[in-house]
Coordinates of C-alpha atoms and ligand atoms in Angstrom, one line a residue:
X1 CA 0.0 0.0 0.0
X2 CA 1.1 3.6 -0.6
X3 CA 1.6 5.4 2.6
X4 CA 2.2 9.1 3.5
X5 CA 5.8 8.1 4.4
X6 CA 6.3 6.7 1.0
X7 CA 4.8 9.8 -0.6
X8 CA 7.2 12.0 1.4
X9 CA 10.2 9.8 0.4
X10 CA 9.2 10.4 -3.3
X11 CA 8.9 14.2 -2.7
X12 CA 12.3 14.2 -1.0
X13 CA 13.9 12.4 -3.9
X14 CA 12.2 14.0 -7.0
X15 CA 10.9 17.3 -5.7
X16 CA 7.4 18.4 -4.6
X17 CA 6.7 19.9 -8.1
X18 CA 7.0 16.5 -9.7
X19 CA 5.0 14.3 -7.3
X20 CA 1.3 14.5 -6.9
X21 CA -1.5 12.6 -5.1
X22 CA -4.1 15.3 -5.8
X23 CA -7.2 13.5 -6.9
X24 CA -7.8 16.0 -9.7
X25 CA -4.4 15.1 -11.1
X26 CA -4.6 11.3 -10.5
X27 CA -8.1 11.3 -12.0
X28 CA -6.7 12.9 -15.2
X29 CA -4.5 9.8 -15.6
X30 CA -7.5 7.5 -15.9
X31 CA -8.5 8.8 -19.3
X32 CA -7.4 5.5 -20.9
X33 CA -9.7 4.5 -23.7
X34 CA -11.0 1.5 -21.7
X35 CA -11.3 3.0 -18.3
X36 CA -15.0 4.0 -18.4
X37 CA -16.1 0.6 -19.7
X38 CA -14.3 -1.7 -17.3
X39 CA -16.2 -3.0 -14.2
X40 CA -16.3 -0.5 -11.3
X41 CA -14.2 -2.8 -9.1
X42 CA -11.4 -2.7 -11.6
X43 CA -11.4 1.1 -12.0
X44 CA -8.4 2.0 -9.9
X45 CA -7.1 5.5 -9.9
X46 CA -3.3 5.8 -9.4
X47 CA -2.4 6.6 -5.8
X48 CA 0.2 9.2 -7.0
X49 CA 2.0 10.4 -10.1
X50 CA 5.7 10.9 -10.2
X51 CA 7.7 12.5 -13.0
X52 CA 11.4 11.6 -13.1
X53 CA 13.9 13.5 -15.4
X54 CA 16.8 11.1 -15.4
X55 CA 17.9 7.5 -14.9
X56 CA 19.0 8.4 -11.4
X57 CA 15.5 9.7 -10.6
X58 CA 14.0 6.5 -11.9
X59 CA 16.4 4.4 -9.9
X60 CA 15.5 6.5 -6.7
X61 CA 11.8 6.0 -7.3
X62 CA 12.1 2.2 -7.8
X63 CA 14.3 1.8 -4.8
X64 CA 11.7 3.7 -2.7
X65 CA 9.0 1.4 -4.1
X66 CA 11.0 -1.6 -3.0
X67 CA 11.6 -0.1 0.4
X68 CA 8.0 0.9 1.0
X69 CA 6.5 -2.0 -0.9
X70 CA 4.2 -0.1 -3.3
X71 CA 3.7 -1.1 -6.9
X72 CA 4.7 1.3 -9.7
X73 CA 3.8 1.4 -13.4
X74 CA 6.3 2.7 -15.9
X75 CA 4.3 4.6 -18.6
X76 CA 5.0 6.6 -21.7
X77 CA 1.9 8.3 -23.3
X78 CA -0.4 6.0 -21.2
X79 CA -2.5 4.9 -24.1
X80 CA -2.7 1.2 -23.5
X81 CA -4.8 -0.7 -20.9
X82 CA -1.8 -2.2 -19.2
X83 CA -1.2 1.3 -17.7
X84 CA -4.5 0.9 -15.7
X85 CA -3.6 -0.1 -12.1
X86 CA -4.5 -3.7 -11.2
X87 CA -5.4 -2.6 -7.7
X88 CA -5.3 0.4 -5.2
X89 CA -2.0 2.0 -4.2
X90 CA -0.1 1.9 -7.5
X91 CA 2.2 4.8 -8.4
X92 CA 2.4 5.8 -12.0
X93 CA 5.8 6.9 -13.3
X94 CA 5.1 9.4 -16.1
X95 CA 8.1 9.8 -18.4
X96 CA 7.1 13.2 -19.8
X97 CA 10.2 14.9 -18.7
X98 CA 12.4 12.3 -20.4
X99 CA 11.8 13.2 -24.0
X100 CA 15.3 13.8 -25.5
X101 CA 16.6 12.3 -28.7
X102 CA 20.1 11.7 -27.5
X103 CA 21.7 10.8 -30.8
X104 CA 20.9 10.1 -34.4
X105 CA 23.8 8.3 -36.0
X106 CA 23.5 8.8 -39.8
X107 CA 26.3 6.5 -40.8
X108 CA 25.3 3.5 -38.7
X109 CA 21.6 4.3 -39.0
X110 CA 20.3 4.3 -35.5
X111 CA 18.8 6.6 -32.9
X112 CA 19.2 6.6 -29.1
X113 CA 16.2 8.0 -27.3
X114 CA 14.5 8.5 -23.9
X115 CA 11.1 7.0 -23.1
X116 CA 8.9 9.9 -24.0
X117 CA 10.3 10.6 -27.5
X118 CA 7.3 10.2 -29.8
X119 CA 7.3 8.8 -33.3
X120 CA 6.3 12.2 -34.7
X121 CA 9.4 13.7 -33.0
X122 CA 11.9 11.0 -34.1
X123 CA 10.4 10.7 -37.6
X124 CA 10.6 14.5 -38.2
X125 CA 14.2 14.6 -37.1
X126 CA 15.1 11.3 -38.8
X127 CA 13.9 12.3 -42.3
X128 CA 16.0 15.5 -42.2
X129 CA 19.0 13.0 -42.2
X130 CA 17.5 10.6 -44.7
X131 CA 16.4 8.1 -42.1
X132 CA 13.0 6.7 -41.2
X133 CA 11.2 4.0 -39.1
X134 CA 7.8 2.3 -39.2
X135 CA 5.0 4.0 -37.2
X136 CA 2.1 2.1 -35.6
X137 CA -1.5 2.8 -36.3
X138 CA -1.9 3.9 -32.7
X139 CA -0.4 7.0 -34.3
X140 CA 2.7 9.2 -34.2
X141 CA 1.9 10.6 -30.8
X142 CA 2.9 7.4 -29.0
X143 CA 6.3 6.7 -27.6
X144 CA 8.9 5.0 -29.8
X145 CA 10.5 3.2 -26.9
X146 CA 7.2 1.9 -25.4
X147 CA 6.0 0.7 -28.8
X148 CA 9.3 -1.2 -29.4
X149 CA 8.7 -2.9 -26.0
X150 CA 5.0 -3.5 -26.5
X151 CA 3.3 -4.7 -29.7
X152 CA 5.4 -2.8 -32.2
X153 CA 3.3 -3.5 -35.3
X154 CA 3.6 -1.1 -38.2
X155 CA 2.9 -1.2 -42.0
X156 CA 6.6 -0.9 -42.6
X157 CA 7.2 -4.3 -40.8
X158 CA 6.7 -5.8 -44.4
X159 CA 10.1 -4.3 -45.2
X160 CA 11.9 -4.2 -41.8
X161 CA 10.4 -6.9 -39.7
X162 CA 8.8 -6.5 -36.2
X163 CA 9.6 -3.4 -34.3
X164 CA 11.0 -5.3 -31.3
X165 CA 13.6 -6.7 -33.6
X166 CA 14.9 -3.1 -34.3
X167 CA 16.1 -2.8 -30.7
X168 CA 19.9 -2.5 -30.6
X169 CA 20.8 -1.3 -27.1
X170 CA 18.9 -0.7 -23.9
X171 CA 19.5 0.9 -20.5
X172 CA 16.9 -0.4 -18.0
X173 CA 16.4 0.1 -14.3
X174 CA 15.4 -3.4 -13.1
X175 CA 12.5 -3.9 -10.6
X176 CA 15.0 -3.9 -7.7
X177 CA 16.6 -0.6 -8.7
X178 CA 19.7 -2.0 -10.3
X179 CA 20.8 -0.7 -13.8
X180 CA 21.3 -3.2 -16.6
X181 CA 22.8 -2.3 -20.0
X182 CA 21.9 -4.6 -22.8
X183 CA 23.2 -4.9 -26.4
X184 CA 26.6 -3.4 -27.4
X185 CA 26.2 -0.6 -24.7
X186 CA 26.7 -3.4 -22.1
X187 CA 30.3 -3.7 -23.3
X188 CA 32.8 -1.0 -22.2
X189 CA 33.2 1.7 -24.9
X190 CA 31.4 -0.4 -27.5
X191 CA 28.6 2.2 -28.1
X192 CA 25.0 1.6 -29.2
X193 CA 25.4 0.2 -32.7
X194 CA 24.7 -3.5 -32.3
X195 CA 22.5 -5.9 -30.4
X196 CA 23.7 -9.4 -31.2
X197 CA 26.6 -9.8 -28.8
X198 CA 29.4 -10.8 -28.3
X199 CA 28.3 -12.2 -25.0
X200 CA 24.8 -13.0 -23.7
X201 CA 22.0 -11.1 -25.4
X202 CA 19.5 -10.1 -22.7
X203 CA 17.1 -8.3 -25.1
X204 CA 14.8 -11.3 -24.8
X205 CA 14.0 -10.1 -21.3
X206 CA 12.1 -7.2 -22.8
X207 CA 10.9 -8.4 -26.2
X208 CA 8.0 -10.5 -27.4
X209 CA 4.8 -9.5 -29.1
X210 CA 3.4 -7.8 -26.0
X211 CA 6.7 -7.6 -24.0
X212 CA 6.5 -7.5 -20.2
X213 CA 3.9 -4.7 -20.0
X214 CA 5.9 -2.7 -17.5
X215 CA 6.4 -5.8 -15.3
X216 CA 10.3 -5.9 -15.6
X217 CA 11.4 -2.4 -14.5
X218 CA 11.6 0.8 -16.5
X219 CA 13.7 1.2 -19.7
X220 CA 15.3 4.6 -19.6
X221 CA 17.2 4.6 -22.9
X222 CA 16.9 2.7 -26.1
X223 CA 18.8 2.5 -29.4
X224 CA 16.6 1.6 -32.3
X225 CA 17.5 0.8 -35.9
X226 CA 16.5 3.4 -38.6
X227 CA 16.1 2.8 -42.3
X228 CA 16.7 4.7 -45.5
X229 CA 14.2 7.5 -46.3
X230 CA 14.0 8.8 -49.9
X231 CA 11.3 11.4 -49.3
X232 CA 11.7 15.2 -48.7
X233 CA 13.4 16.5 -45.5
X234 CA 10.0 17.7 -44.2
X235 CA 6.6 16.4 -44.9
X236 CA 4.1 18.8 -46.5
X237 CA 0.5 19.1 -45.4
X238 CA -2.5 20.5 -47.1
X239 CA -6.0 21.6 -46.0
X240 CA -7.3 23.0 -42.7
X241 CA -7.9 21.0 -39.5
X242 CA -9.8 18.7 -39.1
X243 CA -9.3 18.0 -42.8
X244 CA -5.6 18.5 -42.8
X245 CA -3.7 15.7 -44.5
X246 CA -0.3 14.8 -45.7
X247 CA 0.9 15.4 -49.2
X248 CA 2.2 12.0 -50.3
X249 CA 5.9 12.5 -51.3
X250 CA 6.6 12.0 -55.0
X251 CA 9.1 9.2 -54.2
X252 CA 6.2 7.1 -52.9
X253 CA 3.1 5.7 -54.5
X254 CA 0.2 3.9 -52.7
X255 CA -2.1 1.3 -54.3
X256 CA -5.4 0.0 -53.1
X257 CA -6.1 -3.5 -54.6
X258 CA -9.4 -5.3 -53.8
X259 CA -10.2 -9.0 -54.1
X260 CA -13.4 -11.0 -54.4
X261 CA -12.1 -13.7 -52.0
X262 CA -9.6 -14.0 -49.2
X263 CA -7.5 -16.8 -50.8
X264 CA -6.6 -14.5 -53.7
X265 CA -5.7 -11.6 -51.3
X266 CA -3.4 -13.9 -49.3
X267 CA -1.8 -15.3 -52.5
X268 CA -1.2 -11.7 -53.7
X269 CA 0.5 -10.9 -50.3
X270 CA 2.7 -14.0 -50.7
X271 CA 3.7 -13.0 -54.3
X272 CA 4.3 -9.4 -53.3
X273 CA 6.6 -10.6 -50.5
X274 CA 8.4 -13.1 -52.7
X275 CA 9.1 -10.4 -55.3
X276 CA 10.3 -8.1 -52.4
X277 CA 8.0 -5.3 -53.7
X278 CA 7.5 -2.1 -51.7
X279 CA 7.9 -1.0 -48.1
X280 CA 4.4 -1.7 -46.9
X281 CA 1.8 -4.4 -47.7
X282 CA -1.3 -4.5 -45.4
X283 CA -4.8 -5.9 -45.7
X284 CA -6.9 -3.2 -44.2
X285 CA -10.4 -3.4 -42.9
X286 CA -13.4 -1.7 -44.5
X287 CA -14.7 -0.2 -41.3
X288 CA -11.4 1.3 -40.3
X289 CA -11.5 3.7 -43.3
X290 CA -14.7 5.5 -42.4
X291 CA -13.7 5.4 -38.7
X292 CA -10.6 7.5 -39.3
X293 CA -12.2 9.7 -41.9
X294 CA -15.2 10.7 -39.9
X295 CA -15.3 13.6 -37.6
X296 CA -18.3 12.5 -35.7
X297 CA -20.3 9.3 -35.0
X298 CA -23.1 10.6 -37.3
X299 CA -20.7 11.1 -40.2
X300 CA -19.3 7.6 -39.6
X301 CA -22.7 5.9 -39.8
X302 CA -23.6 7.8 -42.9
X303 CA -20.4 6.9 -44.7
X304 CA -20.5 3.3 -43.6
X305 CA -24.2 2.9 -44.6
X306 CA -23.5 4.5 -48.0
X307 CA -21.6 1.2 -48.8
X308 CA -19.0 3.2 -50.8
X309 CA -16.0 2.1 -48.7
X310 CA -17.2 -1.5 -48.4
X311 CA -17.5 -1.7 -52.2
X312 CA -14.0 -0.4 -52.7
X313 CA -12.7 -3.1 -50.4
X314 CA -14.3 -6.1 -52.1
X315 CA -15.4 -9.2 -50.3
X316 CA -11.9 -10.6 -50.1
X317 CA -10.4 -7.5 -48.5
X318 CA -8.5 -4.4 -49.6
X319 CA -4.7 -4.5 -49.8
X320 CA -2.7 -1.3 -49.4
X321 CA 0.8 -1.5 -51.0
X322 CA 3.4 1.3 -50.9
X323 CA 6.1 1.4 -53.5
X324 CA 9.1 3.7 -53.2
X325 CA 11.7 5.0 -55.5
X326 CA 15.0 4.1 -53.8
X327 CA 16.5 4.4 -57.3
X328 CA 15.1 6.2 -60.3
X329 CA 12.5 4.1 -62.1
X330 CA 12.0 1.7 -59.3
X331 CA 8.3 2.5 -58.8
X332 CA 7.7 2.3 -62.6
X333 CA 9.3 -1.2 -62.7
X334 CA 7.7 -2.5 -59.5
X335 CA 4.3 -1.2 -60.6
X336 CA 4.5 -3.5 -63.7
X337 CA 5.3 -6.5 -61.4
X338 CA 2.4 -5.5 -59.1
X339 CA 0.0 -5.4 -62.0
X340 CA 1.1 -8.8 -63.1
X341 CA 0.5 -10.2 -59.6
X342 CA -2.9 -8.6 -59.7
X343 CA -3.7 -10.3 -62.9
X344 CA -2.6 -13.7 -61.6
X345 CA -4.5 -13.3 -58.3
X346 CA -7.6 -11.6 -59.7
X347 CA -6.9 -8.4 -57.8
X348 CA -8.6 -5.2 -58.9
X349 CA -6.2 -2.2 -58.6
X350 CA -8.2 0.9 -57.9
X351 CA -6.8 3.5 -60.2
X352 CA -5.0 6.3 -58.2
X353 CA -7.2 9.0 -59.8
X354 CA -10.4 7.5 -58.2
X355 CA -8.8 6.4 -55.0
X356 CA -10.2 9.6 -53.6
X357 CA -10.5 9.5 -49.8
X358 CA -8.1 6.5 -49.7
X359 CA -5.2 8.7 -50.6
X360 CA -5.6 10.2 -47.2
X361 CA -5.7 6.7 -45.6
X362 CA -2.5 5.8 -47.5
X363 CA -0.8 8.8 -45.9
X364 CA -1.8 7.4 -42.6
X365 CA 0.6 4.5 -43.3
X366 CA 3.5 6.8 -43.5
X367 CA 3.1 9.0 -40.5
X368 CA -0.3 8.1 -38.9
X369 CA -2.0 10.9 -37.1
X370 CA -5.7 10.3 -36.8
X371 CA -6.3 6.7 -36.0
X372 CA -7.5 7.7 -32.6
X373 CA -10.5 9.1 -34.4
X374 CA -11.5 5.4 -34.4
X375 CA -12.4 5.8 -30.8
X376 CA -13.8 9.3 -31.2
X377 CA -16.4 8.0 -33.7
X378 CA -17.3 4.6 -32.3
X379 CA -16.3 5.0 -28.6
X380 CA -14.4 1.8 -27.9
X381 CA -12.1 -0.4 -29.7
X382 CA -11.5 -4.1 -29.1
X383 CA -9.3 -6.6 -31.0
X384 CA -9.2 -10.4 -30.9
X385 CA -6.9 -13.0 -32.4
X386 CA -3.8 -10.9 -32.2
X387 CA -1.6 -13.4 -33.7
X388 CA 1.8 -13.6 -35.4
X389 CA 2.1 -16.6 -37.8
X390 CA 2.1 -17.4 -41.4
X391 CA -0.1 -15.8 -44.1
X392 CA -1.7 -19.2 -44.5
X393 CA -2.7 -19.0 -40.8
X394 CA -4.0 -15.5 -41.3
X395 CA -6.5 -16.8 -43.8
X396 CA -7.8 -19.4 -41.3
X397 CA -7.8 -16.7 -38.5
X398 CA -10.2 -14.6 -40.6
X399 CA -12.6 -17.5 -41.0
X400 CA -12.6 -18.4 -37.3
X401 CA -12.9 -14.8 -36.2
X402 CA -15.8 -14.0 -38.5
X403 CA -17.7 -17.0 -37.2
X404 CA -17.1 -15.9 -33.6
X405 CA -18.1 -12.2 -34.2
X406 CA -21.4 -13.0 -35.9
X407 CA -23.4 -13.3 -32.7
X408 CA -22.3 -9.8 -31.5
X409 CA -23.0 -7.7 -34.6
X410 CA -24.8 -5.4 -34.7
X411 CA -26.2 -5.6 -31.1
X412 CA -22.9 -4.9 -29.4
X413 CA -20.3 -4.1 -32.0
X414 CA -20.4 -2.0 -35.2
X415 CA -18.3 -3.3 -38.1
X416 CA -19.1 -6.1 -40.5
X417 CA -18.2 -9.7 -40.8
X418 CA -14.9 -9.2 -42.6
X419 CA -12.9 -6.7 -40.6
X420 CA -9.7 -8.6 -40.5
X421 CA -6.5 -6.6 -40.5
X422 CA -3.3 -8.4 -41.6
X423 CA 0.2 -7.0 -42.0
X424 CA 2.9 -8.7 -44.1
X425 CA 6.0 -9.1 -41.9
X426 CA 9.5 -9.6 -43.4
X427 CA 8.2 -9.7 -47.0
X428 CA 5.5 -12.2 -46.3
X429 CA 7.6 -14.7 -44.3
X430 CA 5.3 -13.9 -41.4
X431 CA 2.0 -12.2 -40.9
X432 CA 0.4 -10.4 -38.0
X433 CA -3.4 -10.3 -37.7
X434 CA -5.9 -8.4 -35.6
X435 CA -9.6 -8.7 -35.8
X436 CA -11.3 -5.5 -34.9
X437 CA -14.5 -4.8 -33.0
X438 CA -15.8 -1.2 -32.6
X439 CA -18.3 -0.7 -29.8
X440 CA -19.8 2.0 -27.7
X441 CA -17.8 2.8 -24.6
X442 CA -19.9 0.8 -22.1
X443 CA -19.7 -2.2 -19.9
X444 CA -21.7 -4.4 -22.2
X445 CA -19.2 -3.9 -25.1
X446 CA -16.2 -4.5 -22.7
X447 CA -17.8 -7.7 -21.3
X448 CA -18.6 -8.9 -24.8
X449 CA -15.0 -8.2 -25.9
X450 CA -13.6 -10.1 -23.0
X451 CA -16.0 -13.0 -23.7
X452 CA -14.9 -13.1 -27.3
X453 CA -11.2 -13.0 -26.3
X454 CA -11.7 -16.0 -24.1
X455 CA -13.7 -17.9 -26.7
X456 CA -11.0 -17.0 -29.3
X457 CA -8.1 -18.1 -27.1
X458 CA -9.8 -21.3 -26.1
X459 CA -10.7 -22.4 -29.6
X460 CA -7.1 -21.9 -30.7
X461 CA -5.4 -23.7 -27.7
X462 CA -3.0 -26.4 -28.8
X463 CA -3.7 -25.7 -32.5
X464 CA -1.8 -22.5 -33.2
X465 CA 0.3 -19.8 -31.8
X466 CA -1.8 -17.4 -29.6
X467 CA -0.7 -13.9 -28.5
X468 CA -1.4 -13.3 -24.8
X469 CA -3.0 -9.9 -25.0
X470 CA -3.7 -9.9 -21.3
X471 CA -1.4 -11.3 -18.6
X472 CA -4.5 -13.3 -17.4
X473 CA -4.3 -15.4 -20.5
X474 CA -0.7 -16.6 -19.9
X475 CA -1.6 -19.5 -17.7
X476 CA -4.2 -20.6 -20.1
X477 CA -1.9 -20.5 -23.1
X478 CA 1.4 -21.6 -21.5
X479 CA 0.7 -25.3 -21.1
X480 CA 0.1 -25.5 -24.8
X481 CA 3.3 -23.6 -25.6
X482 CA 6.3 -25.3 -23.9
X483 CA 5.0 -24.2 -20.5
X484 CA 6.4 -20.8 -21.1
X485 CA 4.1 -19.4 -18.4
X486 CA 6.4 -21.2 -15.8
X487 CA 9.5 -19.7 -17.3
X488 CA 7.9 -16.2 -17.3
X489 CA 7.0 -16.8 -13.6
X490 CA 10.6 -17.7 -12.8
X491 CA 11.8 -14.5 -14.5
X492 CA 9.3 -12.4 -12.6
X493 CA 10.2 -13.9 -9.3
X494 CA 13.9 -13.5 -9.9
X495 CA 14.0 -10.0 -11.2
X496 CA 11.1 -8.6 -9.2
X497 CA 11.3 -10.3 -5.8
X498 CA 9.2 -7.6 -4.1
X499 CA 6.6 -7.8 -6.9
X500 CA 6.5 -4.0 -7.4
X501 CA 6.9 -3.6 -11.2
X502 CA 3.3 -3.2 -12.5
X503 CA 2.2 -6.5 -10.9
X504 CA 1.1 -9.0 -11.9
X505 CA 2.5 -8.4 -15.4
X506 CA 3.7 -10.2 -17.4
X507 CA 2.2 -13.2 -15.6
X508 CA -1.3 -13.7 -14.1
X509 CA -2.0 -13.6 -10.4
X510 CA -1.0 -16.4 -8.1
X511 CA -4.0 -16.5 -5.8
X512 CA -3.1 -19.3 -3.4
X513 CA -2.7 -18.4 0.3
X514 CA 1.0 -18.5 1.4
X515 CA 2.2 -18.2 -2.2
X516 CA 4.7 -15.6 -3.4
X517 CA 1.9 -13.0 -3.6
X518 CA -1.9 -13.1 -3.9
X519 CA -4.3 -10.8 -5.7
X520 CA -4.8 -7.5 -4.0
X521 CA -1.6 -7.8 -1.9
Ligands
FAD601 C1 -6.7 2.6 -31.5 C2 -5.4 1.9 -31.2 C3 -4.6 1.4 -32.2 C4 -3.5 0.8 -32.0 N1 -2.7 0.4 -33.0 C5 -1.5 -0.2 -32.8 C6 -0.7 -0.6 -33.9 O1 -1.1 -0.4 -35.1 N2 0.5 -1.1 -33.7 C7 1.0 -1.2 -32.4 O2 2.1 -1.7 -32.2 N3 0.2 -0.9 -31.3 C8 -1.0 -0.4 -31.5 N4 -1.8 -0.1 -30.4 C9 -1.3 -0.5 -29.0 C10 -0.5 0.5 -28.1 O3 -1.3 1.5 -27.8 C11 0.7 1.0 -28.8 O4 1.5 -0.2 -29.0 C12 1.6 2.0 -28.1 O5 2.9 1.5 -27.9 C13 1.3 2.6 -26.8 O6 2.2 3.6 -26.6 P1 2.3 4.5 -25.4 O7 3.4 5.5 -25.6 O8 1.0 5.1 -25.0 O9 2.7 3.4 -24.3 P2 2.0 3.1 -22.9 O10 0.6 2.8 -23.1 O11 2.3 4.3 -21.9 O12 2.8 1.8 -22.4 C14 2.5 0.6 -23.0 C15 3.1 -0.5 -22.1 O13 4.5 -0.4 -22.0 C16 5.0 -0.2 -20.7 N5 6.0 0.8 -20.7 C17 5.9 2.1 -21.1 N6 7.0 2.8 -21.0 C18 7.9 1.9 -20.5 C19 9.3 2.0 -20.1 N7 10.0 3.1 -20.2 N8 9.9 0.9 -19.6 C20 9.2 -0.3 -19.4 N9 7.9 -0.4 -19.8 C21 7.3 0.6 -20.3 C22 3.7 0.2 -19.9 O14 3.8 -0.2 -18.6 C23 2.6 -0.4 -20.7 O15 2.4 -1.7 -20.2 C24 -3.0 0.6 -30.6 C25 -3.8 1.1 -29.6 C26 -5.0 1.7 -29.8 C27 -5.7 2.3 -28.7

């Protein structure tokens, strides 16, 4: 529990100005997109907020947490649900004051950053030096560091692979307050350029599709790989807010291709990958388009009901492909290959001149900015079957998910029966899927989403790889995947003996009396 003595210890270490337990302040930190819809008994407000400015500050906070036995949550922009306290007495560490880009190394193509550096910030600085990185659909306002630790799915993963594989070096304050340096920065004077050794590679402690969700201490510096950018040094925008949109650079061209059936769409993704075409290849969902284009719920319903977007997507899904001119004539050549693939897979390429509103959506794949409109229009957002596997699996995932969703549409969720998002990873060697559900922000939708998650996980047990979106799922999934839940538990116990780092993440609670800890401790 968080005591007055613990509060005073934080004030003494970090300064009164940067510690607050004022309910008006702590309440402001509950504006997570799920908070209003989760059951009341789970709606915990943080006991206090603390804003460190350096690794030493973070170390001091975590040592105080160990001494006074209160749980802390390392947060970046606080978007994701794992930043909601699991119980009373949690202290939220807000990294807002740690927002420096420490270095961009043009020659070796990497950047070293602090936790609150956003994608917008790093992308804007990177492109000035001819360097870029993939940006997730959660939009450019999220933290680069948090996203590389957690989820890390971007359209550009087609070209570069998963975001968590771009991590080169890390400085982390472990749950007991010790500092660990990982990657080449762990070797004296080696710098930040490389992650693969020599010596043991501890990046696995942090990585994974969902990472440790703040359950293994706080990362204070990270070096991430950057990639070549052939666009202008600054991105141009046109129009007035809320209709302001990016001017797509001349060195890039986006294509929307629709299909009559999923098999053809997946085959096209395989072929695009095998031909190593483009920097992004993503099957997008019909409902997502109007969601991000609408400025109100009314507008969303009107656009969706008009059927325009749905018809542009086709029954088998709409594929957005981005080609880039890394050398003169590359787009021209690759477009010919793309057209040939379309012919072989019965894809209908929507001519750029009639792509109309989708040009705006394509810009979203370069530097996303308005995906959060998805919540503004529909209220709440849920996803099931968040899975990394093969493209073949993705096809099967769509079928299973569509069957599961049917009972809930339209009573609880908006959307249609084919809202399956799928990103090609590493040129189609892998695929990542998410099946979306857009609902009102209310308990009924949240309950239905959790119910669907459980059904989805259970039907896949033992049959395929399942991503554990919630730490509660780990014990369910683990026995079917090399008992990894037991390994995770050993890591948690070893690195977090006092159980203070965003418990219970990344494992589920151990509820037995006399065990290491029990729910609510
Ligand atoms: C509408 C919507 C769309 C989304 N789309 C995508 C998408 O396309 N791709 C994608 O990858 N994700 C997506 N997400 C998921 C997620 O929100 C993002 O991955 C993003 O990383 C959250 O960034 P943040 O800065 O808000 O992190 P936070 O929400 O602050 O943190 C995320 C997790 O990381 C931990 N954490 C934060 N900082 C640190 C640190 N310094 N050290 C250790 N742990 C830390 C937190 O405890 C938390 O568990 C989406 C979310 C929403 C709501």
